[in-house]
Coordinates of C-alpha atoms and ligand atoms in Angstrom, one line a residue:
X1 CA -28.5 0.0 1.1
X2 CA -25.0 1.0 0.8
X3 CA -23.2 -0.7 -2.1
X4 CA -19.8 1.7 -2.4
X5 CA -17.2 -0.5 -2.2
X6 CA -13.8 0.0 0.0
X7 CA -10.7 -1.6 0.6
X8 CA -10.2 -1.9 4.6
X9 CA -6.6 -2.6 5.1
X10 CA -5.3 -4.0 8.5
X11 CA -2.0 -4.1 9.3
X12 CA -0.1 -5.5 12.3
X13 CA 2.0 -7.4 13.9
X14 CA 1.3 -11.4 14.5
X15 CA -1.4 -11.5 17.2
X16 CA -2.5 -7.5 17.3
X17 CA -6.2 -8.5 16.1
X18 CA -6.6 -8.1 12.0
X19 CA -8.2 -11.2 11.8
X20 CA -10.5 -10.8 15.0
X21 CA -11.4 -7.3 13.8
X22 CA -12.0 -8.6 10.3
X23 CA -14.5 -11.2 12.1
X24 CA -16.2 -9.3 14.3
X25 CA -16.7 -6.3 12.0
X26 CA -18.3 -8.8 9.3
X27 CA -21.4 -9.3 10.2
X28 CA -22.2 -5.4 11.2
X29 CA -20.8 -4.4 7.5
X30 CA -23.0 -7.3 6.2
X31 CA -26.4 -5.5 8.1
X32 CA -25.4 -2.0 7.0
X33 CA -26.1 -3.5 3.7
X34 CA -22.3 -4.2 2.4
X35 CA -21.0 -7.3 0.0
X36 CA -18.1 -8.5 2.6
X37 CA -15.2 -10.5 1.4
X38 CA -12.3 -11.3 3.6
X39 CA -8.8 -11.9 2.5
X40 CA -7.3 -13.1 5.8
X41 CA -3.6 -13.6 5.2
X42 CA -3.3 -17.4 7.0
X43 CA -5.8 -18.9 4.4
X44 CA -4.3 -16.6 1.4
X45 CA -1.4 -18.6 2.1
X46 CA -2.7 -21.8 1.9
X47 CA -4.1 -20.8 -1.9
X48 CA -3.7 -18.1 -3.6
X49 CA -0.4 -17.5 -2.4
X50 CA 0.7 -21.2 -1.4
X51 CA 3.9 -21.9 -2.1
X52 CA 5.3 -18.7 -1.1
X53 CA 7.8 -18.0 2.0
X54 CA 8.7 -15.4 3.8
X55 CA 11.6 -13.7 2.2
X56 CA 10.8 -9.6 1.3
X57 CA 10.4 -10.8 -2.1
X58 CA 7.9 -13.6 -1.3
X59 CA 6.0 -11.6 1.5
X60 CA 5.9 -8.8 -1.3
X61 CA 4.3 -10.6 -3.5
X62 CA 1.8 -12.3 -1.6
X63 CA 0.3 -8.7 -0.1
X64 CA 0.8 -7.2 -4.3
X65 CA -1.8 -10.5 -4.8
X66 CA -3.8 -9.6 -1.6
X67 CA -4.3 -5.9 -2.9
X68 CA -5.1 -6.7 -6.3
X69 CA -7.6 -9.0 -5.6
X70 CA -9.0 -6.0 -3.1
X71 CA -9.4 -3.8 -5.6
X72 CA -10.6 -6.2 -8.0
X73 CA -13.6 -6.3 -5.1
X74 CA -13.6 -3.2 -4.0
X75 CA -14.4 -1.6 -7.6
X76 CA -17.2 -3.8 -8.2
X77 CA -18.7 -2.8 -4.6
X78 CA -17.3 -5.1 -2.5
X79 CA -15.9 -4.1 1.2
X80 CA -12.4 -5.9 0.9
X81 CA -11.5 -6.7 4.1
X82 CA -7.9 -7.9 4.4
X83 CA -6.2 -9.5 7.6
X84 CA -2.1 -9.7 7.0
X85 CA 0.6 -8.6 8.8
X86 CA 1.9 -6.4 5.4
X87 CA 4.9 -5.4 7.4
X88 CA 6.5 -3.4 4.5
X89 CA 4.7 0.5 3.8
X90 CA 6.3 0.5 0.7
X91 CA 3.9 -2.2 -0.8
X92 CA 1.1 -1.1 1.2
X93 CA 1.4 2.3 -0.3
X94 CA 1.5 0.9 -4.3
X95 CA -1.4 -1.2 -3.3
X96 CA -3.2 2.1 -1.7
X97 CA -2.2 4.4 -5.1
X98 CA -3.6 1.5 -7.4
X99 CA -6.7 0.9 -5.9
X100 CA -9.8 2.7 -7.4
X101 CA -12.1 2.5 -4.6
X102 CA -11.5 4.3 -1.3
X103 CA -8.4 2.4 0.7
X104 CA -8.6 2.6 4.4
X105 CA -5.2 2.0 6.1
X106 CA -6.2 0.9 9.5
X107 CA -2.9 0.3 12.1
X108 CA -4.0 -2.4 14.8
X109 CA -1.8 -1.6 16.8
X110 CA -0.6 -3.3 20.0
X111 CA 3.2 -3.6 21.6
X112 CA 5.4 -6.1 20.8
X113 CA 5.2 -7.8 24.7
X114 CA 1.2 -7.5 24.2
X115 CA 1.3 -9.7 21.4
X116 CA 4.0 -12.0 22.6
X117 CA 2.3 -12.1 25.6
X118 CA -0.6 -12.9 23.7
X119 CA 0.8 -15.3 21.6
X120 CA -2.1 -16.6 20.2
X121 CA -0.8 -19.4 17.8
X122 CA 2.2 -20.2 20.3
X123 CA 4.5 -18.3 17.2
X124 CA 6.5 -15.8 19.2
X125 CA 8.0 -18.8 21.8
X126 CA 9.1 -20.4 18.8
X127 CA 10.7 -17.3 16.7
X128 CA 12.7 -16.5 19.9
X129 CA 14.2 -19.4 20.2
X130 CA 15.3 -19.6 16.5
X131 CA 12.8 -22.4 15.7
X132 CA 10.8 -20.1 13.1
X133 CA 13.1 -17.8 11.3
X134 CA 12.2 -14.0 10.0
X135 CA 9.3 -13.8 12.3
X136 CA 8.0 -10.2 12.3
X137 CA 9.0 -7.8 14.9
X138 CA 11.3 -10.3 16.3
X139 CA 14.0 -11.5 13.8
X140 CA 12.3 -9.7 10.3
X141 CA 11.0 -6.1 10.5
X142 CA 7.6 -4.1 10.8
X143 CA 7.5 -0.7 9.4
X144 CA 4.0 0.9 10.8
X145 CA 2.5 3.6 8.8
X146 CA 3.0 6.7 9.2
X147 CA -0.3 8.1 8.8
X148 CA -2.7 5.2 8.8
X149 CA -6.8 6.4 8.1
X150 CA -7.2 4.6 11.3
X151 CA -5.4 3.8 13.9
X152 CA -6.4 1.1 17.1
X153 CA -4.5 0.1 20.1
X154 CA -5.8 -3.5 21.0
X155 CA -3.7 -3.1 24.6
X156 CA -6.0 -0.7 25.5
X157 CA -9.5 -1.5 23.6
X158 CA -11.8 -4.1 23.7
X159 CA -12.9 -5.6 20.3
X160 CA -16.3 -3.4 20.4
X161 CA -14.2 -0.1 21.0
X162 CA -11.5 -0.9 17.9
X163 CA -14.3 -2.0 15.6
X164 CA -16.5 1.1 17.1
X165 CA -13.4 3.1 15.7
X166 CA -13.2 1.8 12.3
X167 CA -17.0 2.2 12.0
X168 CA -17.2 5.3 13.0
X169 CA -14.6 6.5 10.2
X170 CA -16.7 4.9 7.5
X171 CA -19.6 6.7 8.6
X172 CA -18.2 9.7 8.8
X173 CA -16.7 8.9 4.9
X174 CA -20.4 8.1 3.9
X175 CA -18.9 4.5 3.3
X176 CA -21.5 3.1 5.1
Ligands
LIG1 N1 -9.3 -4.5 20.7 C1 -9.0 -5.7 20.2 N2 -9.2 -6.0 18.9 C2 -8.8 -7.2 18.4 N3 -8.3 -8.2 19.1 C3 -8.2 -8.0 20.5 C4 -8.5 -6.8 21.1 N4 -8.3 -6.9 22.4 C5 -7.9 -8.1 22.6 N5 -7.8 -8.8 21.4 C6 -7.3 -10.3 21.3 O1 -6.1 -10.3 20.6 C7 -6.0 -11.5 19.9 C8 -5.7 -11.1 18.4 O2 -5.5 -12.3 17.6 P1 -5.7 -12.3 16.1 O3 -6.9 -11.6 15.7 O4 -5.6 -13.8 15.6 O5 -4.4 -11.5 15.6 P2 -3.8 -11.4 14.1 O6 -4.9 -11.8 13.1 O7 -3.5 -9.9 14.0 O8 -2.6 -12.2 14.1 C9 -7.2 -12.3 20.1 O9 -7.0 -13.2 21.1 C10 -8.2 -11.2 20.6 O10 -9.3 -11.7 21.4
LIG2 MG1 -4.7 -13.3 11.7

């Protein structure tokens, strides 16, 4: 039984599959013997971060409470799963040089007409025609990382082959 902890860190556009990967991989972290929490960023919202907008400062500080309640988990040998969009790399990297435990960037990837193709919660129809303001990728901006531990394209992979990815780098770190 593994019970190293690790922060797993999605980030993506709206719609590229954090929370799907998050969901899927669950369970399979869960039979490799791991404590899983998920910090998915539509329910932070509606809690531990409710009240806040989407301005930098607010989206700033709801991923600052996102990654301190991460490594919060994370030391005490948790897998911290998280699931939001954390469009800005400057926040991501402060979260990734405070945490204790191991942080695993992973970039779900996918092009901005995938997702809007996609569009999963109808979100993109409604940020280009001006009804939602400061969407990401469309009106407010996405800085990718640079050099993510991890990186899937969900264009191109199914589920199994992104989550096959991320597994198979937390194997190969003895994570798991
Ligand atoms: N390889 C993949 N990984 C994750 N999701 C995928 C993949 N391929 C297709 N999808 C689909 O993409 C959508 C992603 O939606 P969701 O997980 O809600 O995105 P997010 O949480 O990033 O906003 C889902 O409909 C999912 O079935
Ligand atoms: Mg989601």
């Amino acid at each position: 039984m593994s019970n190293k902890g690790f922060t797993l860190w999605f980030t993506g556009l709206s719609g590229s599959g954090k929370s799907t990967l998050a969901e899927y991989l669950t369970p399979i972290l869960k039979e490799r013997g791991c404590k899983v929490e998920v910090l998915d960023g539509d329910e932070v919202r509606e809690n531990l971060s409710k009240g806040l907008g989407f301005s930098k400062e607010d989206r700033d500080t709801n991923i600052r409470r996102i990654g301190y309640v991460a490594n919060l988990l994370s030391r005490n040998g948790c897998a911290a799963v998280t699931a939001a969009i954390s469009p800005y790399a400057a926040v991501r990297n402060e979260i990734r040089d405070l945490t204790t435990a191991a942080f695993i960037e992973v970039y779900v990837y996918a092009p901005l007409e995938c997702v809007e193709e996609r569009d999963t919660k109808g979100l993109y129809k409604k940020a280009r025609s001006g009804e939602i303001k400061n969407f990401t990728g469309i009106s407010d901006p996405y800085e990718g990382p640079e050099d993510p531990e991890v990186r899937v394209d969900t264009s191109k992979e199914t589920i199994e082959e992104s989550g096959q990815k991320i597994l198979d780098y937390l194997s190969e770190k003895e994570l798991i």
